Coordinates of C-alpha atoms and ligand atoms in Angstrom, one line a residue:
Chain A
M1 CA 0.0 0.0 0.0
C2 CA 1.4 3.3 -1.2
G3 CA -0.9 5.4 0.9
I4 CA -2.6 8.6 -0.2
Y5 CA 0.1 11.1 -1.5
L6 CA -0.8 14.7 -1.4
D7 CA 2.6 16.3 -1.8
Y8 CA 3.0 16.4 -5.6
Q9 CA 4.7 19.7 -5.7
S10 CA 7.6 18.4 -3.6
A11 CA 8.1 15.4 -5.9
S12 CA 6.1 13.6 -8.4
P13 CA 6.1 10.1 -9.7
V14 CA 7.3 9.8 -13.3
D15 CA 4.4 9.0 -15.8
P16 CA 4.8 5.3 -16.9
R17 CA 4.5 6.4 -20.6
V18 CA 7.4 8.9 -20.0
H19 CA 9.3 6.2 -18.3
E20 CA 8.9 3.9 -21.2
F21 CA 9.8 6.7 -23.7
M22 CA 13.0 7.4 -21.8
E23 CA 14.3 3.9 -21.9
R24 CA 15.8 3.9 -25.3
Y25 CA 18.0 6.8 -24.3
L26 CA 19.5 4.8 -21.5
S27 CA 20.1 1.7 -23.5
C28 CA 20.4 2.4 -27.2
D29 CA 20.4 6.1 -28.1
F30 CA 22.5 7.4 -25.4
G31 CA 25.1 9.0 -27.4
N32 CA 26.5 12.3 -26.8
P33 CA 24.5 14.9 -28.8
S34 CA 27.8 16.6 -29.8
A35 CA 29.1 13.4 -31.5
L36 CA 29.0 13.0 -35.1
H37 CA 28.3 9.2 -35.3
S38 CA 24.8 7.7 -35.6
R39 CA 24.4 7.2 -31.9
G40 CA 25.4 10.9 -31.4
L41 CA 22.9 12.1 -34.1
A42 CA 20.1 10.0 -32.7
A43 CA 20.8 11.7 -29.4
R44 CA 20.9 15.1 -31.0
A45 CA 17.5 14.4 -32.7
A46 CA 16.1 13.3 -29.3
L47 CA 17.4 16.5 -27.8
E48 CA 15.8 18.8 -30.5
E49 CA 12.5 16.8 -30.4
A50 CA 12.3 17.5 -26.6
R51 CA 13.1 21.2 -27.2
T52 CA 10.1 21.3 -29.6
K53 CA 7.8 19.6 -27.1
V54 CA 8.6 22.0 -24.2
A55 CA 8.4 25.0 -26.7
E56 CA 4.9 24.0 -27.6
L57 CA 3.8 23.6 -24.0
I58 CA 4.4 27.4 -23.4
N59 CA 3.9 28.6 -27.0
A60 CA 7.5 29.7 -27.3
E61 CA 8.5 31.4 -30.5
G62 CA 10.6 28.5 -31.4
P63 CA 12.4 25.5 -29.9
E64 CA 15.7 27.4 -30.0
N65 CA 14.3 29.6 -27.2
I66 CA 14.3 26.7 -24.8
I67 CA 17.5 26.1 -22.7
F68 CA 17.6 22.9 -20.9
T69 CA 19.3 22.9 -17.4
G70 CA 19.9 20.5 -14.5
G71 CA 16.6 21.6 -12.8
V72 CA 14.6 24.6 -11.6
T73 CA 17.4 26.0 -9.1
E74 CA 19.8 26.1 -12.0
A75 CA 17.3 27.7 -14.5
N76 CA 16.3 30.3 -11.9
N77 CA 20.0 31.1 -11.2
L78 CA 20.7 31.4 -15.0
A79 CA 17.8 33.7 -15.3
V80 CA 18.8 36.0 -12.4
R81 CA 22.5 36.0 -12.6
G82 CA 22.7 35.7 -16.4
V83 CA 20.5 38.6 -17.0
A84 CA 21.8 40.8 -14.2
Q85 CA 25.4 40.4 -15.1
R86 CA 24.9 40.8 -18.9
N87 CA 23.0 44.1 -18.4
A88 CA 24.8 45.7 -15.6
G89 CA 25.8 48.5 -17.9
I90 CA 22.1 49.5 -18.4
G91 CA 21.2 49.4 -14.7
K92 CA 21.6 47.5 -11.5
K93 CA 18.2 47.4 -10.1
L94 CA 16.5 44.2 -9.5
L95 CA 12.9 43.6 -8.4
A96 CA 11.1 40.4 -7.2
S97 CA 7.9 39.6 -5.4
S98 CA 8.4 38.7 -1.7
I99 CA 7.1 35.2 -2.2
E100 CA 9.6 34.1 -4.8
H101 CA 11.2 30.7 -4.6
I102 CA 14.3 30.6 -2.6
S103 CA 16.3 29.8 -5.8
V104 CA 15.2 33.0 -7.1
L105 CA 15.7 35.1 -4.1
N106 CA 19.1 33.8 -3.0
P107 CA 20.9 34.5 -6.3
L108 CA 19.3 38.0 -6.1
K109 CA 20.6 38.6 -2.8
G110 CA 24.0 37.2 -3.8
L111 CA 24.3 40.1 -6.2
L112 CA 23.9 42.7 -3.6
K113 CA 27.6 42.1 -2.9
S114 CA 28.5 43.2 -6.5
G115 CA 26.7 46.6 -6.3
Y116 CA 23.2 45.6 -7.3
E117 CA 20.1 46.9 -5.6
L118 CA 17.2 44.7 -4.8
A119 CA 13.6 45.7 -3.8
L120 CA 11.2 43.1 -2.8
V121 CA 7.4 43.8 -3.8
P122 CA 4.9 42.9 -1.0
V123 CA 1.9 40.7 -1.6
D124 CA -1.6 41.1 0.0
S125 CA -3.0 38.6 2.5
T126 CA -4.0 36.2 -0.4
G127 CA -0.6 36.3 -2.0
I128 CA -1.3 38.6 -4.9
I129 CA 1.5 40.9 -5.8
D130 CA 0.8 44.7 -5.0
L131 CA 0.7 46.2 -8.4
A132 CA 0.7 49.8 -7.2
Q133 CA 4.0 49.1 -5.2
L134 CA 5.5 47.2 -8.2
E135 CA 4.7 50.3 -10.5
S136 CA 6.2 52.7 -8.0
L137 CA 9.4 50.6 -7.7
I138 CA 10.1 50.1 -11.5
S139 CA 12.6 52.5 -13.1
K140 CA 14.7 52.7 -16.2
E141 CA 17.6 51.0 -14.4
T142 CA 15.4 47.9 -13.4
I143 CA 16.9 45.3 -15.6
L144 CA 15.0 42.4 -14.1
T145 CA 11.8 41.8 -12.3
S146 CA 11.0 38.4 -11.1
V147 CA 7.5 37.4 -10.3
M148 CA 6.4 33.7 -10.1
Y149 CA 3.4 32.4 -12.1
A150 CA 2.0 30.7 -9.1
N151 CA 3.2 30.0 -5.6
S152 CA 3.7 26.5 -4.4
D153 CA 3.3 27.3 -0.7
I154 CA -0.3 28.9 -1.1
G155 CA -1.2 28.2 -4.6
T156 CA -2.1 31.8 -5.4
I157 CA -1.7 32.7 -9.2
E158 CA -0.2 36.0 -9.9
P159 CA -1.6 38.6 -12.4
I160 CA 1.3 38.1 -14.9
R161 CA -0.2 40.0 -17.8
E162 CA -0.6 43.2 -15.7
V163 CA 2.9 42.6 -14.3
S164 CA 4.3 42.2 -17.6
D165 CA 2.7 45.4 -18.9
M166 CA 4.2 47.4 -16.1
V167 CA 7.6 45.9 -16.4
H168 CA 7.8 46.6 -20.0
E169 CA 6.6 50.2 -19.7
R170 CA 9.5 51.4 -18.0
G171 CA 11.9 48.4 -17.0
M172 CA 13.5 45.8 -18.9
Y173 CA 12.9 42.1 -18.5
L174 CA 10.4 40.0 -16.7
H175 CA 11.4 36.6 -15.4
V176 CA 8.6 34.2 -14.4
D177 CA 9.2 31.1 -12.4
A178 CA 6.3 28.7 -13.6
T179 CA 7.5 25.6 -11.8
A180 CA 4.3 25.2 -9.9
A181 CA 2.0 26.4 -12.7
A182 CA 3.2 24.4 -15.8
G183 CA 1.2 21.7 -16.6
K184 CA -1.6 22.9 -14.5
I185 CA -3.0 26.0 -16.1
P186 CA -2.3 27.2 -19.7
L187 CA 0.8 29.0 -20.2
D188 CA 1.6 31.3 -23.2
V189 CA 4.8 33.3 -23.0
Q190 CA 4.0 35.3 -26.0
K191 CA 0.4 36.3 -25.0
E192 CA 1.6 37.2 -21.5
G193 CA 4.7 39.0 -22.5
I194 CA 7.2 36.9 -20.7
D195 CA 10.9 37.2 -21.4
L196 CA 12.3 34.4 -19.3
L197 CA 10.4 31.5 -17.8
T198 CA 11.5 28.7 -15.6
L199 CA 10.1 25.1 -16.0
S200 CA 10.5 22.0 -14.1
S201 CA 10.6 18.4 -15.5
N202 CA 9.3 16.6 -12.5
D203 CA 6.3 18.9 -11.9
L204 CA 5.1 17.7 -15.4
Y205 CA 5.6 14.0 -14.2
G206 CA 9.0 13.8 -16.0
P207 CA 12.2 12.8 -14.2
Q208 CA 14.0 14.9 -11.8
G209 CA 17.3 16.3 -12.9
A210 CA 16.0 18.3 -15.8
G211 CA 14.4 21.8 -16.1
A212 CA 14.4 24.5 -18.6
L213 CA 14.6 28.2 -19.0
Y214 CA 12.8 29.9 -21.8
V215 CA 14.6 32.9 -23.2
K216 CA 12.6 35.2 -25.5
P217 CA 14.4 36.0 -28.7
G218 CA 16.7 39.0 -28.2
V219 CA 16.8 39.0 -24.6
R220 CA 20.5 39.7 -23.5
I221 CA 21.8 36.9 -21.1
Q222 CA 25.0 35.4 -20.3
P223 CA 25.9 32.0 -19.0
V224 CA 26.7 31.3 -15.4
L225 CA 28.4 27.9 -16.0
F226 CA 31.3 27.7 -18.4
G227 CA 32.6 24.8 -20.3
G228 CA 31.7 23.2 -23.7
G229 CA 29.3 25.7 -25.1
Q230 CA 26.2 23.4 -25.1
E231 CA 22.7 25.0 -25.2
R232 CA 23.7 27.9 -27.3
G233 CA 26.5 28.6 -25.0
L234 CA 24.2 29.3 -22.1
R235 CA 24.5 26.0 -20.2
A236 CA 27.8 24.2 -20.6
G237 CA 27.9 20.5 -19.8
T238 CA 27.0 17.3 -21.8
E239 CA 23.1 17.3 -21.8
N240 CA 21.3 15.0 -19.4
L241 CA 19.8 13.3 -22.4
Y242 CA 17.5 10.7 -21.0
A243 CA 16.1 13.2 -18.4
I244 CA 15.6 16.0 -21.0
A245 CA 13.9 13.4 -23.5
G246 CA 11.6 12.5 -20.5
M247 CA 10.9 16.1 -19.8
G248 CA 10.0 16.6 -23.5
E249 CA 7.6 13.7 -23.5
A250 CA 6.1 14.9 -20.2
A251 CA 5.6 18.3 -21.6
R252 CA 3.8 16.8 -24.8
L253 CA 1.6 14.7 -22.5
A254 CA 0.8 17.8 -20.4
S255 CA 0.0 19.9 -23.5
L256 CA -2.6 17.2 -24.4
E257 CA -4.0 16.3 -21.0
K258 CA -3.7 19.2 -18.6
A259 CA -7.1 20.7 -19.1
I260 CA -9.0 17.6 -18.4
E261 CA -6.7 16.5 -15.5
S262 CA -6.7 20.0 -13.9
S263 CA -10.5 20.1 -13.9
R264 CA -10.5 16.5 -12.4
L265 CA -8.1 17.6 -9.6
Q266 CA -10.0 20.9 -9.1
A267 CA -13.2 19.0 -8.3
I268 CA -11.4 16.8 -5.7
R269 CA -9.6 19.9 -4.3
D270 CA -12.8 21.9 -4.0
G271 CA -14.3 18.9 -2.1
L272 CA -11.4 18.8 0.3
I273 CA -11.3 22.5 0.9
K274 CA -15.1 22.5 1.6
E275 CA -14.9 19.7 4.1
I276 CA -11.6 20.7 5.8
L277 CA -12.8 24.2 6.6
T278 CA -15.6 22.9 8.6
I279 CA -13.1 22.1 11.2
E280 CA -13.1 24.6 13.9
Q281 CA -10.4 27.4 13.6
S282 CA -9.2 26.2 10.3
Y283 CA -8.4 28.7 7.6
L284 CA -7.5 28.6 3.8
T285 CA -4.1 30.2 3.1
G286 CA -3.7 31.8 -0.3
H287 CA -6.4 33.1 -2.7
P288 CA -9.9 31.5 -2.5
T289 CA -10.3 31.4 -6.3
L290 CA -7.1 32.6 -8.1
R291 CA -5.3 29.4 -7.2
L292 CA -3.7 26.5 -8.8
P293 CA -6.4 23.8 -9.4
H294 CA -4.5 21.1 -7.6
H295 CA -3.6 23.1 -4.5
A296 CA -5.2 23.4 -1.1
S297 CA -3.4 24.9 1.8
F298 CA -4.5 25.6 5.2
R299 CA -3.7 26.7 8.8
F300 CA -5.0 25.4 12.0
S301 CA -4.7 27.3 15.2
R302 CA -3.1 26.0 18.4
I303 CA -1.1 23.1 16.6
E304 CA 2.1 22.7 14.8
G305 CA 2.6 21.6 11.1
E306 CA 5.4 19.2 11.5
S307 CA 3.3 17.3 14.1
I308 CA 0.4 17.3 11.5
L309 CA 2.6 15.9 8.8
L310 CA 3.9 13.2 11.1
T311 CA 0.5 12.2 12.4
M312 CA -1.1 12.2 9.0
D313 CA 1.8 10.0 7.8
A314 CA 2.2 7.6 10.8
M315 CA -1.5 7.1 11.6
F316 CA -3.1 7.4 8.3
N317 CA -0.5 6.9 5.7
I318 CA -1.3 10.2 3.9
Q319 CA 1.7 12.5 2.9
V320 CA 1.1 16.3 3.2
S321 CA 3.5 19.1 3.5
T322 CA 3.9 22.1 5.8
G323 CA 5.5 25.6 6.0
S324 CA 6.0 25.4 9.7
A325 CA 9.3 26.5 11.1
C326 CA 9.7 23.3 13.0
S327 CA 9.9 21.3 9.9
S328 CA 12.6 23.6 8.1
R329 CA 16.2 23.2 8.1
T330 CA 16.7 26.7 9.5
L331 CA 13.7 26.6 11.9
E332 CA 12.4 29.6 10.2
P333 CA 8.8 29.5 8.9
S334 CA 7.9 29.8 5.2
H335 CA 8.8 33.3 4.1
V336 CA 5.6 33.0 2.0
L337 CA 3.5 32.6 5.1
L338 CA 5.1 35.7 6.8
A339 CA 4.8 37.6 3.4
I340 CA 0.9 37.2 3.4
G341 CA 0.9 38.6 7.0
L342 CA 0.6 35.5 9.2
K343 CA 2.3 35.8 12.5
H344 CA 4.9 33.1 13.5
E345 CA 2.5 31.1 15.6
Q346 CA -0.1 31.2 12.8
A347 CA 2.5 30.1 10.2
H348 CA 3.2 27.2 12.4
G349 CA -0.1 25.6 11.9
S350 CA 0.3 25.3 8.2
M351 CA -0.6 22.2 6.1
V352 CA -0.3 22.0 2.3
M353 CA -1.9 19.4 0.0
T354 CA -1.0 19.2 -3.6
L355 CA -2.9 16.7 -5.6
G356 CA -1.9 14.7 -8.6
K357 CA -2.6 11.7 -10.9
E358 CA -3.1 9.2 -8.2
N359 CA -5.8 11.0 -6.3
N360 CA -9.4 10.5 -6.8
P361 CA -12.8 11.7 -5.4
D362 CA -13.1 8.5 -3.3
Q363 CA -10.3 9.5 -1.2
I364 CA -11.9 12.7 0.1
P365 CA -13.7 11.1 3.1
A366 CA -10.5 9.4 4.2
I367 CA -8.5 12.4 3.9
V368 CA -11.0 14.5 5.6
N369 CA -11.4 12.1 8.4
A370 CA -7.6 11.9 8.9
V371 CA -7.3 15.8 9.0
R372 CA -10.0 16.0 11.6
K373 CA -8.6 13.2 13.9
T374 CA -5.1 14.7 13.6
V375 CA -6.1 18.3 14.4
D376 CA -8.2 16.9 17.3
R377 CA -5.4 14.7 18.6
L378 CA -3.0 17.6 18.5
R379 CA -5.2 20.1 20.0
A380 CA -5.8 17.7 22.9
L381 CA -2.1 17.7 23.6
S382 CA -1.8 21.6 23.2
P383 CA -1.7 24.1 26.1
L384 CA -2.9 26.9 23.9
Chain B
M1 CA 21.9 16.8 7.7
A2 CA 19.7 14.5 9.9
Q3 CA 16.8 16.7 9.6
I4 CA 14.2 14.1 8.7
G5 CA 14.0 10.8 10.2
Y6 CA 13.3 10.6 14.0
S7 CA 14.3 7.6 15.9
K8 CA 11.8 4.7 16.5
K9 CA 11.6 5.8 20.1
V10 CA 10.9 9.4 19.3
M11 CA 8.0 8.3 16.9
E12 CA 6.7 5.9 19.6
H13 CA 6.6 8.7 22.2
F14 CA 5.1 11.1 19.5
M15 CA 2.4 8.6 18.4
N16 CA 1.5 7.4 21.9
P17 CA 2.7 10.2 24.4
K18 CA 2.5 9.2 28.2
N19 CA 1.2 11.5 30.8
V20 CA -0.8 13.8 28.6
G21 CA -3.1 16.2 30.3
V22 CA -3.5 18.6 33.3
I23 CA -3.4 18.1 37.1
E24 CA -5.9 20.2 38.8
N25 CA -4.2 22.3 41.7
P26 CA -0.9 20.9 41.0
D27 CA 1.8 20.9 43.8
G28 CA 4.3 22.3 41.0
Y29 CA 3.8 23.8 37.7
G30 CA 6.4 24.6 35.1
K31 CA 5.9 26.4 31.8
V32 CA 8.7 27.0 29.3
G33 CA 9.1 27.9 25.6
N34 CA 8.0 30.6 23.3
P35 CA 4.9 30.4 21.3
V36 CA 6.4 32.7 18.7
C37 CA 8.8 30.0 17.8
G38 CA 6.2 27.3 18.2
D39 CA 7.5 25.8 21.3
L40 CA 5.4 25.8 24.4
M41 CA 5.5 23.1 27.1
E42 CA 3.9 22.9 30.5
I43 CA 4.4 20.3 33.1
F44 CA 2.2 19.7 36.3
I45 CA 3.5 17.7 39.2
R46 CA 1.8 16.0 42.2
V47 CA 4.4 15.6 45.1
M48 CA 4.1 12.9 47.8
D49 CA 6.9 12.1 50.2
D50 CA 9.2 14.3 48.2
R51 CA 8.6 12.1 45.3
I52 CA 6.9 12.8 41.9
D53 CA 3.7 11.0 42.4
D54 CA 2.0 12.1 39.4
I55 CA 3.1 14.2 36.4
K56 CA 1.2 15.5 33.3
F57 CA 2.2 17.6 30.4
R58 CA 0.7 19.7 27.5
T59 CA 2.9 20.7 24.5
F60 CA 2.5 22.9 21.5
G61 CA 5.3 22.0 19.0
C62 CA 6.9 19.7 16.7
G63 CA 7.2 15.8 16.9
S64 CA 10.4 16.1 18.8
A65 CA 8.9 18.4 21.4
I66 CA 6.0 16.2 22.0
A67 CA 8.2 13.1 22.3
V68 CA 10.5 14.9 24.7
S69 CA 7.7 15.9 26.9
S70 CA 6.4 12.4 27.1
M71 CA 9.9 11.0 27.7
V72 CA 10.7 13.4 30.4
T73 CA 7.5 12.9 32.4
E74 CA 8.2 9.1 32.2
M75 CA 11.8 9.5 33.4
A76 CA 10.7 11.9 36.2
K77 CA 7.8 9.8 37.4
G78 CA 8.4 8.2 40.9
K79 CA 11.8 9.9 41.3
T80 CA 12.6 12.0 44.3
L81 CA 12.7 15.7 43.5
D82 CA 16.4 16.0 44.0
E83 CA 16.8 13.0 41.5
A84 CA 14.5 14.6 39.0
M85 CA 16.4 17.7 39.2
L86 CA 19.5 15.8 37.9
I87 CA 17.7 14.8 34.7
T88 CA 19.6 16.8 32.0
R89 CA 18.5 17.8 28.5
K90 CA 21.1 15.4 27.2
D91 CA 19.6 12.5 29.3
V92 CA 16.2 13.1 27.7
A93 CA 17.7 13.1 24.2
D94 CA 19.8 10.0 24.8
E95 CA 16.7 8.1 26.2
L96 CA 15.0 8.8 22.9
D97 CA 18.0 7.3 21.0
G98 CA 19.0 10.7 19.9
L99 CA 17.4 13.7 18.2
P100 CA 18.4 15.5 14.9
P101 CA 20.9 18.3 15.8
Q102 CA 18.5 21.2 14.9
K103 CA 15.9 19.6 17.2
M104 CA 18.1 19.7 20.3
H105 CA 16.5 22.8 21.5
C106 CA 13.2 21.0 21.9
S107 CA 14.8 18.5 24.2
N108 CA 16.0 21.4 26.2
L109 CA 12.5 22.4 26.9
G110 CA 11.6 19.0 28.5
A111 CA 14.1 19.1 31.2
D112 CA 13.6 22.8 31.7
A113 CA 9.9 22.5 32.1
L114 CA 10.3 19.7 34.6
H115 CA 12.9 21.6 36.6
A116 CA 10.7 24.7 36.6
A117 CA 7.8 22.6 37.9
I118 CA 10.0 21.3 40.8
K119 CA 11.3 24.7 41.5
N120 CA 7.8 26.0 41.6
Y121 CA 7.0 23.5 44.3
W122 CA 10.0 24.3 46.2
V123 CA 9.0 28.0 46.3
K124 CA 5.6 27.2 47.5
I125 CA 6.9 25.2 50.4
G126 CA 9.4 27.7 51.2
K127 CA 12.6 25.6 50.3
I128 CA 13.8 28.3 47.9
K129 CA 13.3 31.8 47.2
P130 CA 11.2 32.8 44.2
E131 CA 14.2 34.5 42.6
E132 CA 15.9 31.2 42.5
A133 CA 13.0 29.7 40.5
K134 CA 13.1 32.1 37.6
E135 CA 16.2 30.8 35.8
E136 CA 14.7 28.4 33.5
E137 CA 11.8 30.5 32.3
E138 CA 14.3 33.3 31.7
S139 CA 16.9 31.2 30.0
H140 CA 14.6 30.9 27.0
E141 CA 13.5 34.5 26.7
G142 CA 15.1 36.4 23.9
E143 CA 16.6 33.1 22.5
A144 CA 16.5 32.9 18.8
C145 CA 14.2 30.2 17.5
G146 CA 16.9 28.0 16.3
T147 CA 19.1 27.7 19.5
Ligands
LIG1 S1 9.0 22.7 18.6 FE1 9.8 23.9 16.8 S2 11.4 22.5 16.3 FE2 10.7 21.6 18.0

């Protein structure tokens, strides 16, 4: 028994069709895409096929605008540092929403040492970026603004089109981390005016160890890794071929299936939210409607999230996630929960559920029952 | 980076904590921690013939904090007050077959809450002065969450 898995945003299984597709790149067409023999050419063809499939998922101008990386962290680092360093002559101002992923925030902060300026744009209590603040912060020297498509801790979807208009009116480039959104909601980089966009393979049910950065034609960017000049010189290193091939196939399946799958998951998710919010002193975190279809996040007063996670797992074999300080390496609560205005002790009661392929509506009663029992049990232990 | 993965003992005490609850009109009461960090632990004791005859706890905190509370109450039960005062933070962690490094501060709370409850009793019976009982509570105030 695998239990009921509700932590798809942390890690997802590989789709069996993707797994099958990848096999020949481990056993037969495993050549180095830079080699001239037939095995190398087959590998090159697989690489370019994957590029096309990923480009189609986000409606990129062409496959050449997709740069494969070793994952999301690397793609975000390339976007932030690659743009900042290449355009330092134009300006040194950087902007980001306060709820960006740490792999965006940390490279941005790292640039402060080199004379860049960083301002974080606040979000409201539902996690939506403050557009008035954003507008007031953008200037001619703002070379990069990074706003995620949707947030993985609270599920909130950002108004990217509006952000893009503001950025391009006065500033320069917009980077969008679409890790949590890709494969869940429609993405169109051209329609939304996105200059750089980060994608994850695993969030599409592809293998871990692959990611991609979309770079719009004409965007000035430089590499952060140096070596053999692969990926148009922007990401050196022999391509992780079978993972990239898998990511491509996962992107193709996502393009075909995401609409139906997302509405299926949304129905389950809505059922969970409705039932779980009947628990006393339970609250939804994030936006009530502008949220990812597979995402449900809560907080419960008087109890702590790591205890929730452990109880759900050990007692009910249900895997969830939390933004509580107690479960983080630094013992700091999720910066996202603090950014939406929660106090430390409120952030402690966080529980995040992200749904995926193996979830079905029949699981709702068992999940709700488990949450209810878990909350009761921990509240009985709590002095608050 | 032993963040995840509690010992079997920790999980046992977390899942089936011993001595949960409240003692009405306790002989000694200790409360330590900081709800801002998420740690809050209270221990109630009933004393008979200088021994801990009954002990109960309530905890707001992580799996480790709950396991530590349960373990420290088990360790203290039946001991004389002087013996119980000798239970150290490390003893509690050792009895639980160890705790992840960043969780050690939770194990501090267990022994500290116990000692605070004993001192509270000693103050009541006039054995020590109220100032001498303050130590534990103060030792956590102003402390960073991770320490
Ligand atoms: S109570 Fe927060 S880490 Fe233990």
